[in-house]
Tab-separated table of C-alpha atoms and ligand atoms in Angstrom:
chain	number	residue	atom	x	y	z
A	1	MET	CA	-0.047	0.063	0.100
A	2	SER	CA	0.834	3.706	-0.958
A	3	THR	CA	1.747	5.727	2.149
A	4	ARG	CA	2.752	9.261	3.346
A	5	ASN	CA	4.961	9.743	5.766
A	6	THR	CA	6.846	12.937	7.300
A	7	ILE	CA	9.879	13.225	8.814
A	8	ILE	CA	10.818	15.999	10.764
A	9	LEU	CA	14.675	17.029	11.750
A	10	ALA	CA	15.074	18.170	14.845
A	11	ALA	CA	18.127	16.680	16.071
A	12	GLY	CA	20.624	19.807	16.295
A	13	LYS	CA	22.028	21.681	19.246
A	14	GLY	CA	21.445	25.100	17.010
A	15	THR	CA	24.947	26.434	18.304
A	16	ARG	CA	23.846	29.878	16.478
A	17	MET	CA	21.071	30.481	18.714
A	18	LYS	CA	23.626	30.638	21.500
A	19	SER	CA	21.349	29.187	24.076
A	20	LYS	CA	20.892	26.928	26.527
A	21	LEU	CA	17.183	25.930	25.107
A	22	TYR	CA	17.533	23.552	22.026
A	23	LYS	CA	16.946	25.065	18.907
A	24	VAL	CA	13.356	23.859	18.009
A	25	LEU	CA	11.957	24.753	21.360
A	26	HIS	CA	12.427	28.091	21.100
A	27	LYS	CA	8.947	29.572	20.848
A	28	VAL	CA	7.771	31.469	18.132
A	29	CYS	CA	4.406	33.512	19.554
A	30	GLY	CA	3.606	30.958	22.063
A	31	ARG	CA	4.675	27.934	20.770
A	32	SER	CA	7.882	25.951	19.908
A	33	MET	CA	9.266	26.128	16.372
A	34	VAL	CA	9.129	22.229	16.143
A	35	ASP	CA	5.332	22.569	17.434
A	36	HIS	CA	4.623	24.851	14.972
A	37	VAL	CA	6.112	22.689	12.187
A	38	LEU	CA	4.259	19.492	13.426
A	39	THR	CA	0.998	21.525	13.492
A	40	GLN	CA	0.841	22.173	9.894
A	41	VAL	CA	1.949	18.272	9.418
A	42	GLU	CA	-0.742	17.315	11.523
A	43	LYS	CA	-3.179	19.232	9.181
A	44	THR	CA	-2.282	16.985	6.207
A	45	ASN	CA	-3.017	13.644	5.760
A	46	MET	CA	-0.410	11.707	6.852
A	47	ASN	CA	0.425	7.771	7.678
A	48	ARG	CA	3.037	8.395	9.683
A	49	ILE	CA	5.464	11.219	11.224
A	50	VAL	CA	8.417	10.769	12.581
A	51	THR	CA	10.538	13.100	14.072
A	52	VAL	CA	14.374	12.617	14.484
A	53	VAL	CA	15.616	13.811	17.956
A	54	GLY	CA	18.965	14.053	19.786
A	55	TYR	CA	20.168	17.493	21.754
A	56	GLY	CA	17.553	17.812	24.229
A	57	ALA	CA	15.380	14.807	22.816
A	58	GLU	CA	13.658	14.405	25.875
A	59	LYS	CA	12.681	17.949	25.796
A	60	VAL	CA	11.398	17.548	22.385
A	61	GLU	CA	9.423	14.471	23.592
A	62	GLU	CA	8.049	16.462	26.425
A	63	THR	CA	7.145	19.039	23.975
A	64	LEU	CA	5.036	16.868	21.061
A	65	HIS	CA	4.239	13.815	23.262
A	66	ASP	CA	2.622	11.047	21.483
A	67	ARG	CA	1.778	13.296	18.446
A	68	THR	CA	4.609	11.845	16.777
A	69	GLU	CA	7.131	8.837	16.996
A	70	TYR	CA	10.747	9.373	17.503
A	71	VAL	CA	14.062	7.835	16.273
A	72	LEU	CA	17.247	9.305	18.368
A	73	GLN	CA	20.237	10.796	16.140
A	74	LYS	CA	22.865	9.921	18.533
A	75	GLU	CA	25.799	11.630	16.967
A	76	GLN	CA	24.557	14.691	14.826
A	77	LEU	CA	26.441	14.059	11.470
A	78	GLY	CA	24.298	16.036	9.286
A	79	THR	CA	20.722	16.096	7.801
A	80	GLY	CA	21.338	12.961	5.639
A	81	HIS	CA	22.264	11.047	8.612
A	82	ALA	CA	19.567	12.368	10.606
A	83	VAL	CA	17.343	10.965	8.283
A	84	LEU	CA	18.800	7.922	7.727
A	85	GLN	CA	18.192	7.198	11.083
A	86	THR	CA	14.385	6.818	10.148
A	87	GLU	CA	15.646	3.806	8.085
A	88	PRO	CA	14.437	1.101	10.440
A	89	LEU	CA	10.664	2.494	11.003
A	90	LEU	CA	10.117	3.601	7.041
A	91	LYS	CA	12.451	1.534	4.694
A	92	ASP	CA	10.120	-1.020	3.484
A	93	GLN	CA	7.450	1.459	2.796
A	94	ASP	CA	6.206	2.279	-0.726
A	95	GLY	CA	4.883	5.941	-0.704
A	96	THR	CA	6.020	9.271	-0.328
A	97	THR	CA	7.947	11.053	2.255
A	98	LEU	CA	7.915	14.730	3.072
A	99	VAL	CA	10.997	15.747	5.103
A	100	VAL	CA	10.833	18.895	6.947
A	101	SER	CA	13.226	20.887	9.123
A	102	GLY	CA	12.009	21.880	13.134
A	103	ASP	CA	13.266	25.326	12.668
A	104	THR	CA	11.128	26.664	9.858
A	105	PRO	CA	7.886	27.589	12.054
A	106	LEU	CA	5.778	29.493	9.407
A	107	PHE	CA	5.159	26.725	6.510
A	108	GLN	CA	1.898	26.000	6.067
A	109	ALA	CA	0.051	22.780	5.457
A	110	GLN	CA	-1.306	24.016	1.976
A	111	THR	CA	2.138	24.782	0.797
A	112	PHE	CA	3.003	20.714	1.629
A	113	GLU	CA	0.070	19.749	-0.004
A	114	ASN	CA	0.909	22.052	-3.175
A	115	LEU	CA	4.272	20.279	-3.176
A	116	PHE	CA	2.938	16.808	-3.119
A	117	LYS	CA	0.630	17.762	-6.058
A	118	TYR	CA	3.677	18.734	-7.908
A	119	HIS	CA	5.774	16.124	-7.209
A	120	GLU	CA	2.721	13.333	-7.959
A	121	ALA	CA	2.522	15.590	-11.881
A	122	LYS	CA	5.993	15.481	-12.616
A	123	LYS	CA	6.141	11.645	-11.678
A	124	ALA	CA	9.532	12.838	-9.747
A	125	MET	CA	11.425	10.445	-7.518
A	126	ALA	CA	12.268	13.656	-5.583
A	127	THR	CA	10.908	17.171	-5.562
A	128	VAL	CA	12.875	19.981	-3.322
A	129	LEU	CA	10.761	23.232	-2.211
A	130	THR	CA	12.391	25.843	-3.029
A	131	SER	CA	11.984	29.776	-2.870
A	132	LYS	CA	13.592	32.610	-4.301
A	133	ALA	CA	15.479	34.708	-1.277
A	134	PRO	CA	15.691	38.464	-1.051
A	135	ASP	CA	19.129	37.089	0.840
A	136	PRO	CA	20.179	33.839	0.021
A	137	THR	CA	23.518	34.110	2.622
A	138	GLY	CA	23.557	30.803	4.453
A	139	TYR	CA	21.017	28.979	2.546
A	140	GLY	CA	21.537	26.100	-0.169
A	141	ARG	CA	21.353	27.186	-3.566
A	142	ILE	CA	19.451	25.313	-6.294
A	143	VAL	CA	21.806	24.597	-9.108
A	144	ARG	CA	19.629	24.469	-12.273
A	145	ASN	CA	20.847	23.569	-16.084
A	146	ASP	CA	20.530	25.607	-18.965
A	147	VAL	CA	17.024	24.313	-19.700
A	148	GLY	CA	16.020	25.124	-15.814
A	149	ILE	CA	16.153	21.459	-14.927
A	150	VAL	CA	17.870	20.939	-11.204
A	151	GLU	CA	20.893	19.286	-11.227
A	152	LYS	CA	22.023	19.916	-7.723
A	153	ILE	CA	21.916	21.579	-4.161
A	154	VAL	CA	24.920	23.488	-3.117
A	155	GLU	CA	25.536	24.699	0.619
A	156	GLN	CA	26.738	28.227	1.219
A	157	LYS	CA	30.119	26.916	2.157
A	158	ASP	CA	30.887	24.911	-0.486
A	159	ALA	CA	29.329	27.192	-3.100
A	160	SER	CA	31.466	28.833	-5.758
A	161	GLU	CA	31.189	32.844	-5.767
A	162	LYS	CA	29.046	32.137	-9.182
A	163	GLU	CA	26.912	29.776	-7.352
A	164	GLN	CA	26.568	32.516	-4.600
A	165	GLU	CA	25.033	34.702	-6.852
A	166	ILE	CA	22.076	32.506	-7.016
A	167	ASP	CA	18.756	33.313	-5.516
A	168	GLU	CA	16.648	30.153	-5.502
A	169	ILE	CA	17.437	28.386	-2.160
A	170	ASN	CA	16.703	25.406	-0.423
A	171	THR	CA	13.776	25.360	1.780
A	172	GLY	CA	14.922	22.581	3.377
A	173	VAL	CA	11.275	20.406	2.296
A	174	TYR	CA	11.472	17.755	-0.026
A	175	VAL	CA	9.082	14.671	-1.018
A	176	PHE	CA	10.795	11.576	-1.784
A	177	ASP	CA	10.127	8.357	-3.255
A	178	ASN	CA	10.459	6.609	0.046
A	179	LYS	CA	12.255	4.030	-1.178
A	180	ALA	CA	14.410	5.627	-3.319
A	181	LEU	CA	15.223	8.303	-0.779
A	182	PHE	CA	17.114	5.293	1.850
A	183	ALA	CA	18.737	3.940	-1.310
A	184	ALA	CA	20.316	7.295	-2.120
A	185	LEU	CA	21.361	8.160	1.608
A	186	HIS	CA	23.633	5.153	1.534
A	187	GLU	CA	25.588	6.785	-1.048
A	188	ILE	CA	26.099	10.367	0.480
A	189	LYS	CA	29.402	10.788	1.623
A	190	ASN	CA	30.578	14.087	3.880
A	191	ASP	CA	33.738	15.411	1.644
A	192	ASN	CA	32.196	18.836	2.237
A	193	ALA	CA	33.220	21.904	3.940
A	194	GLN	CA	31.461	21.150	7.056
A	195	GLY	CA	32.382	17.451	7.010
A	196	GLU	CA	28.709	16.443	7.168
A	197	TYR	CA	26.354	14.050	5.470
A	198	TYR	CA	24.013	16.260	3.707
A	199	LEU	CA	20.497	15.229	2.584
A	200	THR	CA	20.543	18.035	-0.116
A	201	ASP	CA	23.024	15.186	-1.827
A	202	VAL	CA	20.155	13.369	-2.752
A	203	ILE	CA	19.068	15.178	-5.356
A	204	GLU	CA	22.546	15.082	-7.360
A	205	ILE	CA	22.818	11.194	-6.747
A	206	LEU	CA	19.291	10.705	-8.152
A	207	LYS	CA	19.600	13.035	-10.509
A	208	ASN	CA	22.663	11.395	-12.000
A	209	GLN	CA	21.287	7.830	-11.738
A	210	GLY	CA	18.802	9.329	-14.222
A	211	ASP	CA	15.542	9.889	-11.724
A	212	ILE	CA	13.440	12.462	-12.327
A	213	VAL	CA	14.366	15.282	-9.928
A	214	ALA	CA	12.146	18.336	-9.808
A	215	ALA	CA	11.971	21.777	-7.514
A	216	TYR	CA	8.700	23.325	-7.005
A	217	ARG	CA	9.406	26.889	-6.417
A	218	MET	CA	6.959	28.902	-3.990
A	219	ASN	CA	6.269	32.282	-4.351
A	220	SER	CA	6.700	33.173	-0.518
A	221	PHE	CA	10.293	33.348	1.072
A	222	GLU	CA	8.760	34.692	4.163
A	223	GLU	CA	6.759	31.383	4.769
A	224	SER	CA	10.099	29.555	4.147
A	225	MET	CA	12.283	31.422	6.335
A	226	GLY	CA	14.581	29.126	8.515
A	227	VAL	CA	15.333	29.779	11.978
A	228	ASN	CA	19.300	29.594	12.753
A	229	ASP	CA	19.993	32.664	14.859
A	230	ARG	CA	17.793	35.113	17.158
A	231	VAL	CA	17.749	37.750	14.503
A	232	ALA	CA	15.787	35.194	12.106
A	233	LEU	CA	13.687	34.219	15.265
A	234	SER	CA	12.746	38.023	15.870
A	235	LYS	CA	11.672	37.901	12.093
A	236	ALA	CA	9.853	34.804	11.867
A	237	THR	CA	7.946	36.012	15.161
A	238	LYS	CA	7.142	39.112	13.256
A	239	VAL	CA	5.689	37.210	10.188
A	240	MET	CA	3.904	35.227	12.350
A	241	GLN	CA	2.414	37.925	14.576
A	242	ARG	CA	1.306	39.909	11.514
A	243	ARG	CA	-0.322	36.326	10.390
A	244	ILE	CA	-2.146	35.766	14.084
A	245	ASN	CA	-3.112	39.348	14.118
A	246	GLU	CA	-4.846	39.822	10.591
A	247	THR	CA	-6.597	36.437	11.086
A	248	HIS	CA	-8.008	38.347	14.450
A	249	MET	CA	-9.050	41.296	12.608
A	250	ARG	CA	-10.690	39.483	9.517
A	251	ASN	CA	-12.512	37.792	12.512
A	252	GLY	CA	-13.640	40.783	13.712
A	253	VAL	CA	-11.349	41.778	16.224
A	254	THR	CA	-9.918	45.711	16.155
A	255	LEU	CA	-6.524	45.904	16.785
A	256	ILE	CA	-5.438	49.358	17.525
A	257	ASN	CA	-1.778	49.000	16.227
A	258	PRO	CA	-1.352	45.493	15.496
A	259	GLU	CA	2.447	46.138	14.956
A	260	ASP	CA	2.500	46.589	18.596
A	261	THR	CA	0.020	43.864	20.138
A	262	TYR	CA	1.402	40.833	20.710
A	263	ILE	CA	-0.819	37.658	20.769
A	264	ASP	CA	0.047	33.871	20.712
A	265	VAL	CA	-1.183	31.335	18.318
A	266	ASP	CA	-3.326	29.450	21.006
A	267	VAL	CA	-5.439	33.111	21.822
A	268	LYS	CA	-9.150	33.448	20.740
A	269	ILE	CA	-10.657	36.684	20.838
A	270	GLY	CA	-14.140	37.128	20.378
A	271	SER	CA	-16.057	40.319	17.858
A	272	ASP	CA	-16.447	43.183	18.702
A	273	THR	CA	-13.534	43.348	21.097
A	274	ILE	CA	-10.820	46.447	20.865
A	275	VAL	CA	-7.617	45.460	21.816
A	276	GLU	CA	-5.010	49.066	22.061
A	277	PRO	CA	-1.467	48.580	21.568
A	278	GLY	CA	1.032	47.201	23.848
A	279	VAL	CA	-1.296	44.205	24.696
A	280	LEU	CA	0.206	40.880	25.653
A	281	LEU	CA	-2.418	38.106	25.564
A	282	LYS	CA	-0.494	35.027	25.878
A	283	GLY	CA	-1.023	31.061	26.632
A	284	LYS	CA	-4.248	29.616	26.181
A	285	THR	CA	-5.940	32.857	26.874
A	286	VAL	CA	-9.987	33.127	25.391
A	287	ILE	CA	-11.364	36.390	25.290
A	288	GLY	CA	-14.860	37.072	24.483
A	289	ASP	CA	-16.960	39.634	22.547
A	290	ASP	CA	-17.372	43.019	22.907
A	291	CYS	CA	-14.407	43.505	25.244
A	292	LEU	CA	-11.976	46.165	25.578
A	293	ILE	CA	-8.229	45.095	26.391
A	294	GLY	CA	-6.625	48.554	27.471
A	295	ALA	CA	-3.161	49.636	26.440
A	296	HIS	CA	-0.248	47.851	27.780
A	297	SER	CA	-2.277	45.304	29.663
A	298	GLU	CA	-0.985	41.668	29.716
A	299	ILE	CA	-2.865	38.605	30.087
A	300	HIS	CA	-1.986	34.915	30.602
A	301	ASP	CA	-3.543	31.840	30.484
A	302	SER	CA	-7.111	33.289	31.461
A	303	THR	CA	-10.405	33.575	30.344
A	304	ILE	CA	-12.346	36.956	29.981
A	305	HIS	CA	-16.087	36.662	29.050
A	306	ASN	CA	-17.853	39.039	27.196
A	307	ASN	CA	-18.389	42.917	27.807
A	308	VAL	CA	-15.178	42.987	30.358
A	309	THR	CA	-13.126	46.146	30.145
A	310	VAL	CA	-9.122	45.449	31.357
A	311	THR	CA	-7.352	48.654	31.599
A	312	SER	CA	-3.580	48.543	31.936
A	313	SER	CA	-3.472	45.583	33.465
A	314	TYR	CA	-1.940	42.082	34.216
A	315	ILE	CA	-4.015	38.751	34.870
A	316	GLU	CA	-3.029	35.514	35.156
A	317	ASP	CA	-4.783	32.043	34.992
A	318	SER	CA	-7.805	34.012	36.001
A	319	GLU	CA	-11.137	34.731	35.082
A	320	MET	CA	-13.478	37.825	34.374
A	321	ASP	CA	-16.992	37.570	34.164
A	322	GLU	CA	-19.325	39.253	32.016
A	323	GLY	CA	-19.289	42.844	32.624
A	324	SER	CA	-16.632	42.846	34.770
A	325	ASN	CA	-13.655	45.583	34.832
A	326	ILE	CA	-10.225	45.909	36.137
A	327	GLY	CA	-7.635	48.747	36.425
A	328	PRO	CA	-5.808	50.605	35.620
A	329	MET	CA	-2.620	49.060	37.088
A	330	SER	CA	-4.140	45.916	38.905
A	331	HIS	CA	-3.149	42.370	39.202
A	332	LEU	CA	-5.260	39.149	39.183
A	333	ARG	CA	-2.587	36.579	40.171
A	334	PRO	CA	-3.401	32.700	39.671
A	335	GLU	CA	-6.622	31.143	40.619
A	336	SER	CA	-8.654	34.535	40.718
A	337	LYS	CA	-12.122	34.375	39.660
A	338	ILE	CA	-14.074	37.734	39.245
A	339	GLY	CA	-17.686	37.370	38.772
A	340	GLN	CA	-20.244	39.218	36.980
A	341	LYS	CA	-20.182	42.791	37.098
A	342	VAL	CA	-17.575	42.970	39.521
A	343	HIS	CA	-15.455	46.268	39.872
A	344	LEU	CA	-11.912	46.072	40.326
A	345	GLY	CA	-10.486	49.676	40.555
A	346	ASN	CA	-6.877	50.733	40.680
A	347	PHE	CA	-4.009	49.171	42.751
A	348	VAL	CA	-6.100	46.069	43.458
A	349	GLU	CA	-3.906	43.009	43.832
A	350	VAL	CA	-6.214	39.458	43.913
A	351	LYS	CA	-4.900	36.145	44.529
A	352	LYS	CA	-6.529	32.675	44.803
A	353	ALA	CA	-9.684	34.622	45.682
A	354	THR	CA	-13.381	34.190	44.632
A	355	ILE	CA	-15.266	37.434	43.944
A	356	GLU	CA	-19.001	37.245	43.304
A	357	GLU	CA	-21.561	39.283	41.305
A	358	GLY	CA	-21.478	42.754	41.817
A	359	THR	CA	-18.935	43.083	44.283
A	360	LYS	CA	-16.710	46.498	44.095
A	361	VAL	CA	-13.030	46.587	44.783
A	362	GLY	CA	-11.904	50.095	44.339
A	363	HIS	CA	-8.740	50.937	45.306
A	364	LEU	CA	-4.921	50.017	46.751
A	365	THR	CA	-6.241	46.811	48.411
A	366	TYR	CA	-5.281	43.323	48.595
A	367	VAL	CA	-7.518	40.287	48.482
A	368	GLY	CA	-5.828	36.834	49.124
A	369	ASN	CA	-7.387	33.375	49.688
A	370	ALA	CA	-10.707	34.842	50.104
A	371	HIS	CA	-14.201	34.178	49.297
A	372	LEU	CA	-16.165	37.544	48.791
A	373	GLY	CA	-19.942	37.217	48.112
A	374	LYS	CA	-22.365	39.399	46.063
A	375	ARG	CA	-22.371	43.481	46.222
A	376	ILE	CA	-19.947	43.705	48.673
A	377	ASN	CA	-18.222	47.130	49.083
A	378	VAL	CA	-14.574	46.837	49.729
A	379	GLY	CA	-12.709	50.145	50.850
A	380	CYS	CA	-9.869	51.399	50.036
A	381	GLY	CA	-6.731	50.521	51.434
A	382	VAL	CA	-8.338	47.285	52.907
A	383	VAL	CA	-5.850	44.300	53.383
A	384	PHE	CA	-7.078	40.471	53.734
A	385	VAL	CA	-4.415	39.429	55.980
A	386	ASN	CA	-3.597	35.880	54.802
A	387	TYR	CA	-0.446	34.691	55.718
A	388	ASP	CA	0.880	34.309	59.631
A	389	GLY	CA	4.661	33.820	58.274
A	390	ALA	CA	4.211	30.211	58.073
A	391	HIS	CA	0.697	29.514	56.279
A	392	LYS	CA	-1.741	31.046	54.430
A	393	HIS	CA	-4.924	31.155	55.715
A	394	ASP	CA	-8.905	31.936	53.978
A	395	THR	CA	-10.987	34.731	54.747
A	396	THR	CA	-14.727	34.502	53.706
A	397	VAL	CA	-17.038	37.586	53.589
A	398	GLY	CA	-20.926	37.204	52.804
A	399	ASP	CA	-23.232	39.156	50.418
A	400	ASP	CA	-23.664	42.844	50.856
A	401	ALA	CA	-21.376	43.334	53.210
A	402	PHE	CA	-19.548	46.439	53.994
A	403	ILE	CA	-15.737	46.437	54.007
A	404	GLY	CA	-14.882	50.242	55.785
A	405	SER	CA	-11.302	51.523	54.268
A	406	ASN	CA	-7.925	50.809	55.816
A	407	SER	CA	-9.565	47.389	57.444
A	408	ASN	CA	-7.684	44.496	57.969
A	409	LEU	CA	-9.190	41.354	57.849
A	410	VAL	CA	-6.966	38.799	59.487
A	411	ALA	CA	-7.449	34.887	58.493
A	412	PRO	CA	-8.802	32.717	59.083
A	413	LEU	CA	-12.055	34.799	59.531
A	414	THR	CA	-15.643	34.632	58.624
A	415	VAL	CA	-17.650	37.953	58.186
A	416	ALA	CA	-21.391	37.466	57.677
A	417	ASP	CA	-23.204	38.792	55.069
A	418	HIS	CA	-25.104	42.059	55.853
A	419	SER	CA	-22.501	42.898	57.825
A	420	PHE	CA	-20.635	46.116	58.436
A	421	ILE	CA	-16.846	46.895	59.567
A	422	ALA	CA	-16.053	50.276	60.184
A	423	ALA	CA	-12.894	51.855	58.369
A	424	GLY	CA	-9.874	51.376	60.595
A	425	SER	CA	-10.769	48.169	62.093
A	426	THR	CA	-8.152	45.535	62.162
A	427	ILE	CA	-10.374	42.330	62.404
A	428	THR	CA	-9.646	39.182	63.870
A	429	ASP	CA	-12.772	37.637	65.123
A	430	GLU	CA	-15.627	36.525	63.182
A	431	VAL	CA	-18.414	39.049	62.685
A	432	GLY	CA	-22.277	38.277	62.578
A	433	GLN	CA	-25.029	39.072	60.577
A	434	TYR	CA	-26.435	42.576	61.085
A	435	ASP	CA	-23.102	43.183	63.252
A	436	MET	CA	-20.918	46.529	63.023
A	437	ALA	CA	-17.824	45.728	64.338
A	438	ILE	CA	-15.297	48.267	64.853
A	439	ALA	CA	-11.754	47.441	66.059
A	440	ARG	CA	-9.422	50.656	66.491
A	441	ALA	CA	-8.629	52.773	69.390
A	442	ARG	CA	-11.175	55.465	70.200
A	443	GLN	CA	-10.006	59.216	69.681
A	444	THR	CA	-8.991	61.486	72.019
A	445	ASN	CA	-9.180	65.233	71.764
A	446	LYS	CA	-7.151	67.345	73.975
A	447	THR	CA	-8.477	70.791	74.237
A	448	GLY	CA	-5.787	73.538	73.519
A	449	TYR	CA	-3.025	70.964	73.047
A	450	PHE	CA	-1.877	72.521	69.944
A	451	LYS	CA	-0.325	75.517	71.143
A	452	LYS	CA	1.933	73.168	73.632
A	453	LEU	CA	3.866	71.935	70.331
A	454	PRO	CA	6.526	72.963	69.264
A	455	TYR	CA	5.115	72.912	65.720
A	456	ASP	CA	4.800	76.360	64.628
A	457	PRO	CA	3.335	76.924	61.088
A	458	GLU	CA	4.301	80.892	60.705
A	459	ASN	CA	7.902	80.263	61.596
A	460	GLU	CA	7.900	77.254	58.684
B	501	UD1	C1	19.471	23.638	5.751
B	501	UD1	C2	20.275	22.958	4.300
B	501	UD1	C3	19.888	23.707	3.183
B	501	UD1	C4	19.059	24.812	3.473
B	501	UD1	C5	18.318	25.022	5.006
B	501	UD1	C6	16.620	26.008	4.932
B	501	UD1	C7	21.427	20.749	4.721
B	501	UD1	C8	22.649	20.494	4.455
B	501	UD1	N1	21.120	21.937	4.419
B	501	UD1	O1	20.723	24.434	5.817
B	501	UD1	O2	20.554	23.500	2.061
B	501	UD1	O3	18.781	25.843	2.761
B	501	UD1	O4	18.565	24.123	5.592
B	501	UD1	O5	16.456	26.277	6.376
B	501	UD1	O6	20.418	19.566	4.927
B	501	UD1	N2	19.532	18.276	12.065
B	501	UD1	C9	19.654	17.359	12.651
B	501	UD1	N3	20.636	16.745	12.462
B	501	UD1	C10	21.709	16.701	12.104
B	501	UD1	C11	21.788	18.370	11.478
B	501	UD1	C12	20.686	19.075	11.753
B	501	UD1	O7	18.573	16.627	12.831
B	501	UD1	O8	22.856	16.079	12.224
B	501	UD1	C13	18.210	19.470	11.721
B	501	UD1	C14	18.438	20.399	13.118
B	501	UD1	O9	18.058	20.146	14.151
B	501	UD1	C15	17.248	21.585	11.930
B	501	UD1	C16	17.586	20.851	10.663
B	501	UD1	O10	18.137	19.460	10.591
B	501	UD1	O11	16.208	21.518	12.643
B	501	UD1	C17	18.584	21.630	9.382
B	501	UD1	O12	19.962	21.931	10.142
B	501	UD1	P1	20.422	23.087	10.124
B	501	UD1	O13	21.927	22.648	10.306
B	501	UD1	O14	19.421	24.032	10.465
B	501	UD1	O15	20.679	23.477	8.594
B	501	UD1	P2	20.754	24.947	7.423
B	501	UD1	O16	22.300	25.118	7.862
B	501	UD1	O17	20.412	25.669	7.855
B	502	CA	CA1	18.286	25.952	9.350
C-alpha cells in the first residue's frame, strides 16, 4: 500500500542560537518552532510522522508527546545522517516521504499539499521546495542547468562565487519516493566544507542515476524562512504575529496598532473586542465579545468573558465574568475568579480568590485566599491578611457586607452577610450577620494642646 510519511528533523543543537534551550524549542508566538511544524504537518493527511531527536531529545518529546514517533540521532553528523536514522521504521514502505526541518516555523499545510501535487504531476523521485530569497546567504542554493532542470543543491559553505549569486534557495523541505530516498542516503559522503552528511546531496545522486528530480518554487520566501539565530527568530516572530493579528482582525477584532500587539497563536478573541497598543495576550487566553483590552495590559492563560474592560492590568491564570472590569494598574494572580459586573479599580491585587457578582473593590487593596459574596463594598486600602509567616489562611465575606477603608481582615476569618466593618479596623474575630464591627483605638481630643506643641506654622 502506498503511504505518506513525514520526517521532521529536530536533532541539532542550534549552536548559532547561543542558547541553553535547544533550537527547535525556541518559541514563536507562544509555540515552539518544532510544534508549529508538526501542527501544520498534522493538517495534511499523513500515515506516519517520525521526528528525529538528538540534542534535548527528552525535552522535545515532552513538548510533542505522542503526536509523533521518535528516533534518536546520537551524533549530529548532518541532515542526511539524520534522515537515515528513520530507516528501520520507514525503509520498507512504498509511498512518498515529506522531509521538513524543525526550524522552519512558518510553513503552512497548504504548501506541503502543493508540493505533493507537483511531485506527483512530475512523476518525480524527489522534489525540493524552493523559494527566491532577497538575501540567500546561509541557505543551500538550487543549481539548475541551461534549460532550468535541477542539477543539485550546493550549501553556502561549498558554493563557488558564481553559485553564491543564485538567489533560489533550498527551503529544507522535500518530497521523496520513500525507497529511493533510503537507497540514495547510503551513497552520500561527508567530503564537504562542514564534514557532514548532507541530505541535499540526495538530489544530485538521484539525478545522476537518471531519476526525475524536480524543484517546486513557492512564491513566498517569508513562509520558507529558516531560523538559525536570534535575528531570524525575531523576523519569524514578526511574520507569525502579523499572520495571527490579521486573522483576528478579519474575524472582527479591532487592533488599534497591530504592529504593537502581541498575541500568541492559541489565543481566541470574540468579535467587536478592541485591543489597544502594547497589549500581550499569552498562552491559552480566551477573550469574549465586546471587550476592551486597554493599552499595555498583559493576560496569560486566562478566560475573559463578554463585555469586560481591562485597563492597563496584568492577569494570570484567572477568569473574569461578563461585564466586570479591572484597572488601571491592577493584578490578578493565579486562581482568581471574578464574577459578573464586579468592579476592581486601581492598584488592586487579587490572588486565589473568588469575588461574586456586583462586588466592588475600588482602590489600593489586597485580596488573597478569600471568598467574597455578592454586592460587597470593599473600601480603599483594605488588606486581607492571609499569611502568618508559615501558613496561608482563608477569609470568607458574605453578601452585601461593607468593609470600611483601611481595614485589615486577619485570616482565618468569617465575615457574615449584611455586616459592617468600620474603617480602620483590624478584624481578628468572626463578624455576625447584621453586626457592625469596629476594632480601633478610640479617638481622644486634648483641648488647647496645639499651643503646647513645638510646631509653629508661622515660622516654617
Ligand atoms: C539546511 C539545508 C540548506 C537549506 C536550509 C533551509 C542541509 C545540508 N542544508 O541548512 O540547504 O537551505 O536547511 O533552512 O540540509 N539536524 C538534525 N541532525 C543533524 C543536523 C541537523 O536533526 O545532524 C536538523 C536541525 O535540528 C534542523 C535541521 O536539521 O532542524 C536543519 O539543520 P541546520 O543545521 O539548521 O541546516 P541549515 O544550515 O539551516
Ligand atoms: Ca536551519
